[in-house]
Amino acid sequence: MLNRIEHGAPTERPGLVIVHGLYGSARNWGVIAKRLSDTRHVIAVDMRNHGASPWFETHSYEDMAGDLAEVIKGLDGPYDVLGHSMGGKAAMVLALTQPALVNRLIVADIAPVSYGHSQVQYIKAMQAVDLAAVERRSDAAAQLQATVDNPALVPFFLQALDVAEKRWLLNLETLAREMPKILSFPDISGSYEGKVMFLTGADSAYVTREHRDRIKALFPAAQFAKIPGAGHWLHAEKPREFEAAVRTWLG
């Protein structure tokens, strides 16, 4: 079963499972998860090949949805599910294939489509870090800053570094090999009839009006909301606004 971090205790309200994106972890969501747990049980998970969860040779959305299903069944679900980016796709596949486990769905800045960009360059950047020379996080930061095109991503990547053990808490080899699957979306028939909110960053190009027909075909009850001034990492860039939007919609 996936590693998970629990916040709060079960209440009369549905619990919430939070699913991070590529290179993320349950710890990245600690502040938001803790704040939302004032009225409900909140669980943030480490996805396979991330954080403290087991490593596998595969990283498909069918695999990830199956992992989430196992977690929710163990919680005596259904639960509300919030997923960002890769986690949003995994949550969508879960809702489409095992709808009885998903009470409501929040998809953060991702659409059920294939994307043309690649994330492999960041895996190569992390693999290129000389971990033997890393005594503190700043040593790795200096190496990453020379190869990562977006400086804002460096602190995020460093959260996945175990300095004491001199290793990444990411299965970089599998993630690189499975990148085509991560960038794609499975060909799934049918639809999820439950309530869904697609919450996006107003400055992000990940979810466009051209995606609306595909979204509505799979999620007929989909609603859309944007956070002004936020990009793809909307929960990190505008955490208070993100929390407020989630809290209001779940309210």
CSV table of C-alpha atoms in Angstrom, one decimal:
chain,number,residue,atom,x,y,z
A,1,MET,CA,0.0,0.0,0.0
A,2,LEU,CA,1.1,3.6,-0.7
A,3,ASN,CA,2.8,5.5,2.1
A,4,ARG,CA,0.4,8.1,3.5
A,5,ILE,CA,0.4,11.1,5.8
A,6,GLU,CA,-2.9,11.5,7.8
A,7,HIS,CA,-4.3,14.8,9.1
A,8,GLY,CA,-7.2,15.1,11.4
A,9,ALA,CA,-9.8,12.4,12.1
A,10,PRO,CA,-12.9,11.1,10.4
A,11,THR,CA,-15.9,13.4,10.7
A,12,GLU,CA,-19.5,13.4,9.4
A,13,ARG,CA,-18.1,15.0,6.2
A,14,PRO,CA,-16.4,12.9,3.5
A,15,GLY,CA,-12.7,12.5,3.9
A,16,LEU,CA,-10.2,13.8,1.3
A,17,VAL,CA,-7.4,12.0,-0.4
A,18,ILE,CA,-4.7,14.3,-1.9
A,19,VAL,CA,-2.6,13.0,-4.8
A,20,HIS,CA,0.6,14.8,-5.7
A,21,GLY,CA,2.1,15.4,-9.2
A,22,LEU,CA,5.3,14.2,-10.9
A,23,TYR,CA,8.4,14.6,-8.7
A,24,GLY,CA,6.2,15.5,-5.7
A,25,SER,CA,5.3,13.8,-2.5
A,26,ALA,CA,2.7,13.8,0.3
A,27,ARG,CA,5.0,16.1,2.3
A,28,ASN,CA,4.7,18.8,-0.3
A,29,TRP,CA,1.0,19.1,0.6
A,30,GLY,CA,1.5,19.2,4.4
A,31,VAL,CA,0.3,22.8,5.0
A,32,ILE,CA,-2.8,22.6,2.8
A,33,ALA,CA,-3.7,19.1,4.0
A,34,LYS,CA,-3.3,20.2,7.7
A,35,ARG,CA,-5.5,23.3,7.2
A,36,LEU,CA,-8.2,21.4,5.4
A,37,SER,CA,-8.3,18.7,8.1
A,38,ASP,CA,-10.0,21.1,10.5
A,39,THR,CA,-13.3,19.9,9.2
A,40,ARG,CA,-12.6,16.5,7.7
A,41,HIS,CA,-10.1,13.6,7.5
A,42,VAL,CA,-7.4,14.3,5.0
A,43,ILE,CA,-4.8,11.9,3.7
A,44,ALA,CA,-1.9,12.8,1.4
A,45,VAL,CA,-0.3,9.8,-0.3
A,46,ASP,CA,3.1,9.2,-1.8
A,47,MET,CA,2.5,7.7,-5.3
A,48,ARG,CA,4.4,4.7,-6.4
A,49,ASN,CA,8.1,5.4,-7.3
A,50,HIS,CA,7.8,8.6,-5.1
A,51,GLY,CA,8.6,9.4,-1.5
A,52,ALA,CA,8.4,6.5,0.9
A,53,SER,CA,6.2,4.4,-1.3
A,54,PRO,CA,7.4,1.2,-3.0
A,55,TRP,CA,9.3,1.3,-6.3
A,56,PHE,CA,8.0,-0.6,-9.3
A,57,GLU,CA,9.1,-1.2,-12.9
A,58,THR,CA,5.9,0.4,-14.2
A,59,HIS,CA,4.2,3.8,-13.8
A,60,SER,CA,1.0,3.8,-15.8
A,61,TYR,CA,-2.2,5.5,-14.9
A,62,GLU,CA,-3.9,2.2,-14.6
A,63,ASP,CA,-1.3,1.2,-12.0
A,64,MET,CA,-1.6,4.4,-10.1
A,65,ALA,CA,-5.4,4.3,-10.1
A,66,GLY,CA,-5.2,0.7,-8.7
A,67,ASP,CA,-2.9,1.9,-5.9
A,68,LEU,CA,-5.3,4.7,-5.0
A,69,ALA,CA,-8.2,2.3,-5.1
A,70,GLU,CA,-6.4,0.1,-2.6
A,71,VAL,CA,-5.9,3.1,-0.3
A,72,ILE,CA,-9.5,4.2,-0.4
A,73,LYS,CA,-10.9,0.7,0.1
A,74,GLY,CA,-8.7,0.5,3.2
A,75,LEU,CA,-10.3,3.7,4.4
A,76,ASP,CA,-13.8,2.3,4.0
A,77,GLY,CA,-14.5,4.8,1.2
A,78,PRO,CA,-15.7,6.5,-0.8
A,79,TYR,CA,-13.6,9.6,-0.3
A,80,ASP,CA,-13.3,12.9,-2.1
A,81,VAL,CA,-10.1,12.9,-4.2
A,82,LEU,CA,-7.9,15.9,-5.1
A,83,GLY,CA,-5.1,15.3,-7.7
A,84,HIS,CA,-2.6,17.7,-9.2
A,85,SER,CA,-1.0,17.2,-12.6
A,86,MET,CA,0.1,13.5,-12.8
A,87,GLY,CA,-2.0,12.9,-9.6
A,88,GLY,CA,-5.0,14.6,-11.3
A,89,LYS,CA,-4.7,12.2,-14.2
A,90,ALA,CA,-4.4,9.2,-11.8
A,91,ALA,CA,-7.5,10.5,-9.9
A,92,MET,CA,-9.5,10.8,-13.1
A,93,VAL,CA,-8.7,7.3,-14.2
A,94,LEU,CA,-9.7,6.1,-10.7
A,95,ALA,CA,-13.0,7.9,-11.0
A,96,LEU,CA,-13.7,6.6,-14.5
A,97,THR,CA,-12.8,3.0,-13.7
A,98,GLN,CA,-14.0,2.6,-10.1
A,99,PRO,CA,-16.5,5.5,-9.6
A,100,ALA,CA,-18.0,4.0,-6.4
A,101,LEU,CA,-14.7,4.9,-4.6
A,102,VAL,CA,-14.8,8.6,-5.5
A,103,ASN,CA,-17.4,10.8,-3.8
A,104,ARG,CA,-16.3,14.0,-5.6
A,105,LEU,CA,-13.2,14.9,-7.7
A,106,ILE,CA,-11.0,17.9,-7.9
A,107,VAL,CA,-8.5,18.0,-10.7
A,108,ALA,CA,-5.8,20.6,-10.4
A,109,ASP,CA,-4.3,22.0,-13.6
A,110,ILE,CA,-4.4,19.0,-15.9
A,111,ALA,CA,-6.7,17.7,-18.6
A,112,PRO,CA,-7.5,14.1,-19.7
A,113,VAL,CA,-5.3,14.4,-22.8
A,114,SER,CA,-1.8,13.6,-24.0
A,115,TYR,CA,0.8,16.4,-23.8
A,116,GLY,CA,3.6,17.0,-26.2
A,117,HIS,CA,6.2,18.5,-23.8
A,118,SER,CA,8.7,16.3,-21.9
A,119,GLN,CA,9.9,16.2,-18.3
A,120,VAL,CA,12.9,13.9,-19.0
A,121,GLN,CA,15.3,16.9,-18.9
A,122,TYR,CA,14.6,17.2,-15.1
A,123,ILE,CA,15.3,13.6,-14.5
A,124,LYS,CA,18.6,13.9,-16.3
A,125,ALA,CA,19.4,16.9,-14.2
A,126,MET,CA,18.8,15.0,-11.0
A,127,GLN,CA,20.7,12.0,-12.2
A,128,ALA,CA,23.6,14.2,-13.0
A,129,VAL,CA,24.0,15.4,-9.4
A,130,ASP,CA,27.2,14.0,-7.9
A,131,LEU,CA,25.5,12.8,-4.7
A,132,ALA,CA,28.9,11.7,-3.2
A,133,ALA,CA,29.9,15.4,-3.1
A,134,VAL,CA,26.6,16.4,-1.4
A,135,GLU,CA,27.0,17.2,2.3
A,136,ARG,CA,24.1,19.6,2.6
A,137,ARG,CA,21.1,20.5,0.4
A,138,SER,CA,22.8,23.6,-0.9
A,139,ASP,CA,25.5,21.5,-2.5
A,140,ALA,CA,22.9,19.8,-4.6
A,141,ALA,CA,21.2,23.1,-5.3
A,142,ALA,CA,24.3,24.5,-6.8
A,143,GLN,CA,24.6,21.6,-9.2
A,144,LEU,CA,21.0,21.7,-10.2
A,145,GLN,CA,21.0,25.4,-10.8
A,146,ALA,CA,23.5,24.8,-13.6
A,147,THR,CA,21.2,22.5,-15.5
A,148,VAL,CA,17.6,23.3,-14.6
A,149,ASP,CA,16.0,25.9,-16.9
A,150,ASN,CA,13.5,27.1,-14.2
A,151,PRO,CA,15.2,28.2,-11.0
A,152,ALA,CA,11.9,28.0,-9.1
A,153,LEU,CA,11.9,24.2,-9.6
A,154,VAL,CA,15.2,23.6,-7.8
A,155,PRO,CA,13.8,23.9,-4.2
A,156,PHE,CA,10.9,21.7,-5.3
A,157,PHE,CA,13.3,19.0,-6.6
A,158,LEU,CA,15.4,19.2,-3.5
A,159,GLN,CA,12.5,18.2,-1.3
A,160,ALA,CA,12.9,14.7,-2.9
A,161,LEU,CA,16.6,14.5,-1.9
A,162,ASP,CA,17.6,12.4,1.2
A,163,VAL,CA,20.9,14.1,2.0
A,164,ALA,CA,21.9,11.7,4.8
A,165,GLU,CA,21.5,8.7,2.6
A,166,LYS,CA,22.7,10.5,-0.5
A,167,ARG,CA,19.9,9.3,-2.7
A,168,TRP,CA,16.8,10.6,-4.4
A,169,LEU,CA,13.4,9.6,-3.1
A,170,LEU,CA,12.3,9.1,-6.7
A,171,ASN,CA,12.7,6.1,-8.9
A,172,LEU,CA,14.3,8.2,-11.6
A,173,GLU,CA,15.1,5.2,-13.9
A,174,THR,CA,11.5,4.0,-14.0
A,175,LEU,CA,10.0,7.5,-14.3
A,176,ALA,CA,12.3,8.3,-17.3
A,177,ARG,CA,11.4,5.0,-19.0
A,178,GLU,CA,7.7,5.4,-18.4
A,179,MET,CA,7.6,9.1,-19.3
A,180,PRO,CA,5.5,8.5,-22.5
A,181,LYS,CA,2.8,6.9,-20.3
A,182,ILE,CA,3.0,9.8,-17.8
A,183,LEU,CA,2.5,12.4,-20.6
A,184,SER,CA,-0.4,10.5,-22.2
A,185,PHE,CA,-3.9,9.6,-21.0
A,186,PRO,CA,-5.5,6.1,-21.3
A,187,ASP,CA,-8.1,5.5,-23.9
A,188,ILE,CA,-11.1,5.0,-21.5
A,189,SER,CA,-14.7,4.7,-22.5
A,190,GLY,CA,-17.6,5.7,-20.3
A,191,SER,CA,-17.9,8.6,-18.0
A,192,TYR,CA,-17.9,9.6,-14.3
A,193,GLU,CA,-21.2,11.2,-13.4
A,194,GLY,CA,-20.2,12.6,-10.0
A,195,LYS,CA,-19.3,16.2,-9.2
A,196,VAL,CA,-16.0,17.4,-10.6
A,197,MET,CA,-14.1,20.7,-10.4
A,198,PHE,CA,-11.3,21.5,-12.7
A,199,LEU,CA,-9.3,24.1,-10.8
A,200,THR,CA,-6.6,25.7,-12.9
A,201,GLY,CA,-4.0,28.5,-12.7
A,202,ALA,CA,-5.1,31.5,-14.8
A,203,ASP,CA,-1.5,31.8,-16.2
A,204,SER,CA,-1.2,28.1,-17.0
A,205,ALA,CA,-1.6,26.6,-20.5
A,206,TYR,CA,-2.2,23.0,-19.3
A,207,VAL,CA,-6.1,23.2,-19.5
A,208,THR,CA,-7.5,25.2,-22.4
A,209,ARG,CA,-10.9,25.8,-23.9
A,210,GLU,CA,-10.0,23.2,-26.6
A,211,HIS,CA,-9.9,20.6,-23.9
A,212,ARG,CA,-13.5,21.3,-22.7
A,213,ASP,CA,-15.3,18.9,-25.1
A,214,ARG,CA,-13.1,16.0,-24.0
A,215,ILE,CA,-13.5,16.9,-20.4
A,216,LYS,CA,-17.3,17.1,-20.7
A,217,ALA,CA,-17.4,13.8,-22.5
A,218,LEU,CA,-15.7,12.0,-19.6
A,219,PHE,CA,-17.0,14.2,-16.8
A,220,PRO,CA,-20.5,15.6,-17.7
A,221,ALA,CA,-20.9,17.4,-14.4
A,222,ALA,CA,-17.5,19.1,-14.6
A,223,GLN,CA,-17.2,22.7,-13.3
A,224,PHE,CA,-14.3,25.0,-14.0
A,225,ALA,CA,-12.6,27.6,-11.8
A,226,LYS,CA,-9.3,29.6,-12.2
A,227,ILE,CA,-6.9,31.1,-9.6
A,228,PRO,CA,-5.7,34.5,-10.8
A,229,GLY,CA,-2.0,35.0,-10.9
A,230,ALA,CA,-1.2,31.2,-10.6
A,231,GLY,CA,0.6,28.9,-13.1
A,232,HIS,CA,0.8,25.2,-13.2
A,233,TRP,CA,2.0,24.9,-9.6
A,234,LEU,CA,-1.1,26.8,-8.4
A,235,HIS,CA,-1.1,25.2,-4.9
A,236,ALA,CA,2.4,26.3,-4.2
A,237,GLU,CA,2.2,29.7,-5.9
A,238,LYS,CA,-1.2,30.7,-4.3
A,239,PRO,CA,-1.7,28.3,-1.4
A,240,ARG,CA,-4.3,30.4,0.5
A,241,GLU,CA,-6.4,31.0,-2.6
A,242,PHE,CA,-6.1,27.3,-3.6
A,243,GLU,CA,-7.2,26.2,-0.1
A,244,ALA,CA,-10.1,28.6,-0.2
A,245,ALA,CA,-11.3,27.4,-3.6
A,246,VAL,CA,-11.1,23.7,-2.5
A,247,ARG,CA,-12.8,24.4,0.9
A,248,THR,CA,-15.6,26.4,-0.7
A,249,TRP,CA,-16.3,23.8,-3.4
A,250,LEU,CA,-16.3,20.9,-0.9
A,251,GLY,CA,-18.3,22.9,1.6
